[in-house]
Every structure is written in structure tokens, then in C-alpha cells.
Coordinates of N, CA and C in Angstrom, one line a residue:
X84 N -24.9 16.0 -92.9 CA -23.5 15.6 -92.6 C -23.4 14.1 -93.0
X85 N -22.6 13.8 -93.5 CA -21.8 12.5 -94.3 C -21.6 11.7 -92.9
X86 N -22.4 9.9 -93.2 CA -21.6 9.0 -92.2 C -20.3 9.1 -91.8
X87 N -19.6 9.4 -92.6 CA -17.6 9.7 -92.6 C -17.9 10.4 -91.6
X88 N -18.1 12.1 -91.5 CA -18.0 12.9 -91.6 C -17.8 13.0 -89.7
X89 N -19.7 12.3 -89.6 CA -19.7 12.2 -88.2 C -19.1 10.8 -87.4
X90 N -18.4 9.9 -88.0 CA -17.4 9.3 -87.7 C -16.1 9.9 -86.9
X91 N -16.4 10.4 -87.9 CA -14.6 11.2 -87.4 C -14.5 12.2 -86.5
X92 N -15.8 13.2 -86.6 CA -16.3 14.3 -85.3 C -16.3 13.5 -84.0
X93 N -17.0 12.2 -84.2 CA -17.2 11.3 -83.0 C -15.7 11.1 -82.4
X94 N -14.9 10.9 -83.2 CA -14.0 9.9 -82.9 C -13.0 11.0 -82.3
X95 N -12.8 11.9 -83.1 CA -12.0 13.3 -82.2 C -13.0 13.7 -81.0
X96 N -14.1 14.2 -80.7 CA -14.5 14.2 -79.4 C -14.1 13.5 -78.3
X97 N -14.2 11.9 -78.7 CA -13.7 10.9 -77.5 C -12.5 10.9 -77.4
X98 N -11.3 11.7 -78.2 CA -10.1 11.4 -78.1 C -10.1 12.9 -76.9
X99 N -10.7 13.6 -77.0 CA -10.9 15.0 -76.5 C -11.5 15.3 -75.2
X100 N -11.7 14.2 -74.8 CA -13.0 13.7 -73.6 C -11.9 13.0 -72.6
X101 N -11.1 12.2 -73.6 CA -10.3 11.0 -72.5 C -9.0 12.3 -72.1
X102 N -9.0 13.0 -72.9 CA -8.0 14.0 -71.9 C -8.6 15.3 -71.1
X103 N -9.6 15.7 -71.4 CA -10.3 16.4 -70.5 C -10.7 16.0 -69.3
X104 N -10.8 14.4 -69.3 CA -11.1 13.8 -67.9 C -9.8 13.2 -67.5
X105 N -8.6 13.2 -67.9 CA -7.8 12.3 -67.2 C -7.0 13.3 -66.2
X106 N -7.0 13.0 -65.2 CA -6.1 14.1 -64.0 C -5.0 14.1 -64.3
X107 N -4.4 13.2 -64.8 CA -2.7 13.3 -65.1 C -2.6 14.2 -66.0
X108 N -3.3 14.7 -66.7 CA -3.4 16.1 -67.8 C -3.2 17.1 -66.5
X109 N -2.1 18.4 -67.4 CA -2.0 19.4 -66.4 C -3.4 20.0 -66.9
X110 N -4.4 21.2 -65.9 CA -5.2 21.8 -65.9 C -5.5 22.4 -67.2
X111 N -4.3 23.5 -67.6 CA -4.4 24.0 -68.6 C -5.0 22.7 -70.1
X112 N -3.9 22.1 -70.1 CA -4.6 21.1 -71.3 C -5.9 20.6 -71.4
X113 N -6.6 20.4 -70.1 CA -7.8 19.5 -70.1 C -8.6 20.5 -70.3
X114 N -8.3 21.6 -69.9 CA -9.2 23.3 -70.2 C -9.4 23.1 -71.7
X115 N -8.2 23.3 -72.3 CA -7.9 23.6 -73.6 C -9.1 22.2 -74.6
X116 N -9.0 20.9 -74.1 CA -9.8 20.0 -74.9 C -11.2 20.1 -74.4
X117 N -11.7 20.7 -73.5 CA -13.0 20.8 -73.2 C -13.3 22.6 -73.8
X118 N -12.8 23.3 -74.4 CA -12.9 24.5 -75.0 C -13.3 24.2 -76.6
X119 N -12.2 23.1 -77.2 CA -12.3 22.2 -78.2 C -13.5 22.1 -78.3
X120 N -14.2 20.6 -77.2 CA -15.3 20.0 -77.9 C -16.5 21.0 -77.7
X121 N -16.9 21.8 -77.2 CA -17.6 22.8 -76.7 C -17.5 23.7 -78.6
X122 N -16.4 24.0 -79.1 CA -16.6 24.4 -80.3 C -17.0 23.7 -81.1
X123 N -16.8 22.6 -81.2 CA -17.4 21.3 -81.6 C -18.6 21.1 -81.9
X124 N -19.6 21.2 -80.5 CA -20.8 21.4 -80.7 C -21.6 22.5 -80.5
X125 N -20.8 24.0 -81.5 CA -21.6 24.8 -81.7 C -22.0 25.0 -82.9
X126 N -23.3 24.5 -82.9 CA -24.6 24.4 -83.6 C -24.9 25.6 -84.7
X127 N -24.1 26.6 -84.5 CA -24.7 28.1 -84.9 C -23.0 28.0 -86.3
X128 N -22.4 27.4 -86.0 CA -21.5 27.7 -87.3 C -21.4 26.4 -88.3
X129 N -20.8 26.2 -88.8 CA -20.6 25.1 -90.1 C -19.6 23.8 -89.2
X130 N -19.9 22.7 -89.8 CA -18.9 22.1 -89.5 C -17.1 22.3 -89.9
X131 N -17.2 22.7 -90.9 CA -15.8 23.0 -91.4 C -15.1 23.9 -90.0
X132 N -15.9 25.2 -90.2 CA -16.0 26.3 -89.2 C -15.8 25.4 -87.8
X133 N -16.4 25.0 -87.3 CA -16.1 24.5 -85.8 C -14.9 23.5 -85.8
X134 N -14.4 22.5 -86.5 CA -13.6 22.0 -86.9 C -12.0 22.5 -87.0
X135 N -12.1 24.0 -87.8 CA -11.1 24.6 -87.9 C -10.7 25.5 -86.5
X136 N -12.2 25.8 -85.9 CA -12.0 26.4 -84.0 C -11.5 25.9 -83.2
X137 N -11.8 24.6 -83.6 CA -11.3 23.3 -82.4 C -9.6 23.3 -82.5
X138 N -9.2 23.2 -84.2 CA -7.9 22.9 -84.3 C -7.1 24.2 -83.8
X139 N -7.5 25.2 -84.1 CA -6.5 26.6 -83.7 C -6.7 26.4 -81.8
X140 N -8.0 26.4 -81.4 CA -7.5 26.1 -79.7 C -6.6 25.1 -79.6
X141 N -6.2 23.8 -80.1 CA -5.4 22.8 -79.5 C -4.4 22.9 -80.6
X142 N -4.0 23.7 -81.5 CA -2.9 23.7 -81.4 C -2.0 24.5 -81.1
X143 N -2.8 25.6 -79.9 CA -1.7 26.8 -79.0 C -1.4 25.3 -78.0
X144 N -1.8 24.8 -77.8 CA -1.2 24.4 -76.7 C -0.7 23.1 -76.5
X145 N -0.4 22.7 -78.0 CA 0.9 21.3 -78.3 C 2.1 22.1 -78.1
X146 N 2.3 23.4 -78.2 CA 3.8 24.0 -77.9 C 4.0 24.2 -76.3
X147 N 2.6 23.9 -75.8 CA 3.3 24.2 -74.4 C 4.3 23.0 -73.3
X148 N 5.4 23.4 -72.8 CA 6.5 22.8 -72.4 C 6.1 21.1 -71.7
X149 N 4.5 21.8 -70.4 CA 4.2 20.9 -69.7 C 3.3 19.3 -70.4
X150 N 3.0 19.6 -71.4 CA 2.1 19.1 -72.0 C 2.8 17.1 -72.2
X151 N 2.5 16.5 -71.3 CA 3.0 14.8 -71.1 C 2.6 14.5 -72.6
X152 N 3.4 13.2 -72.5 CA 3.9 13.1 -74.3 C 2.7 12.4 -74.8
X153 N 1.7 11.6 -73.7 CA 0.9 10.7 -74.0 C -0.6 11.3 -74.9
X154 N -0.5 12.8 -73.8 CA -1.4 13.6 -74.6 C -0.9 14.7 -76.0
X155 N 0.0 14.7 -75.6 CA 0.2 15.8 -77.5 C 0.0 14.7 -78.4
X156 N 0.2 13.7 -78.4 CA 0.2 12.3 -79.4 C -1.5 12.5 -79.3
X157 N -2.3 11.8 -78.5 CA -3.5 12.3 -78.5 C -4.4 13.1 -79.4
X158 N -3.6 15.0 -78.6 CA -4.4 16.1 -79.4 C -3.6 15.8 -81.0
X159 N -2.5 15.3 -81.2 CA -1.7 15.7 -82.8 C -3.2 14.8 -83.4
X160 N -3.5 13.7 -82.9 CA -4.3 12.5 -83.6 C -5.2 13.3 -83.8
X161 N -6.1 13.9 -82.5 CA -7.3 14.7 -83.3 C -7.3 15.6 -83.8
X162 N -6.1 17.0 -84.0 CA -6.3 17.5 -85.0 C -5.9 17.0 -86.2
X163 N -5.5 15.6 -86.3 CA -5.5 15.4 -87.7 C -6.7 14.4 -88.3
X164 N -7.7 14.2 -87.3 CA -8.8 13.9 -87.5 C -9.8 15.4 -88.4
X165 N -9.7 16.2 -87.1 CA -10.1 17.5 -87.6 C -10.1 17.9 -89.1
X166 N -8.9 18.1 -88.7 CA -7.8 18.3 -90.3 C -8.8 18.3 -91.6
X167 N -9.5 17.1 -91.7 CA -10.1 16.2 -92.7 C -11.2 17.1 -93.2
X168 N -11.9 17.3 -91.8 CA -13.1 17.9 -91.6 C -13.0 19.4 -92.5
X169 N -12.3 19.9 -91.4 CA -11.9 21.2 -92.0 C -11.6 21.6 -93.7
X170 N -11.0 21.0 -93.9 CA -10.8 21.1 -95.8 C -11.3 20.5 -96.4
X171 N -13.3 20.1 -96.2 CA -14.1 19.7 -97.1 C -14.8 20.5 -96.9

């Protein structure tokens, strides 16, 4: 894997971390980013592949109503980190 590559895996994890731990996240979403990085680090598929898992879990759940503004800005950032990953 490319220095880039795991720059940017890094950098969406910790964006994915800070909302899975913050309590002001309703339940469901912090679910939802710890389902994320969990696909993230499975070892058994491709990076692109885990990349593109991560982005379809987090983006069911930018449409949901409850979701505080501080975190959809958040998950939109990392899946457009993702994003990157995904289409190389």
C-alpha cells in the first residue's frame, strides 16, 4: 500500500473514531462509524473493497433525520477521503 494511500486510511479512521466516541452522537451513528472502521480493518478483502464497505455503511446513514450537523460534515469528509481509495 502507497504512503498516500495509508495516509488517508489513517486519516478517515480518526475522523471515524472521534465520532464513534463522542456521546453527543446519537447511538445509531456511532454504531454506524464503528461498523465502518471494523470494515476498514478487514484484512481478508482489498483495500479498494473495504473502502468502498465503509462508504456504503456511512452513507445509509447521512440521510438519517437525527444525525447533528457537526457529524454528517465529519462522515461527508471521510467518505470523501474513502472516495479516493476506492477508485484506485
Amino acid at each position: 500500500m502507497s504512503e498516500n494511500k495509508e495516509k488517508i486510511l489513517r486519516d478517515a479512521k480518526q475522523i471515524l473514531m472521534q465520532i464513534a466516541h463522542d456521546l453527543n452522537t446519537p447511538r445509531n451513528i456511532r454504531r454506524a462509524a464503528r461498523n465502518a472502521i471494523r470494515e476498514l480493518d478487514n484484512a481478508d478483502l482489498s483495500l479498494a473493497l473495504r473502502a468502498a464497505n465503509a462508504i456504503d455503511i456511512l452513507q445509509e446513514i447521512t440521510d438519517d433525520p437525527q444525525i447533528p450537523t457537526f457529524a454528517r460534515t465529519a462522515i461527508l469528509e471521510a467518505i470523501s477521503l474513502l472516495d479516493i481509495i476506492s477508485k484506485e
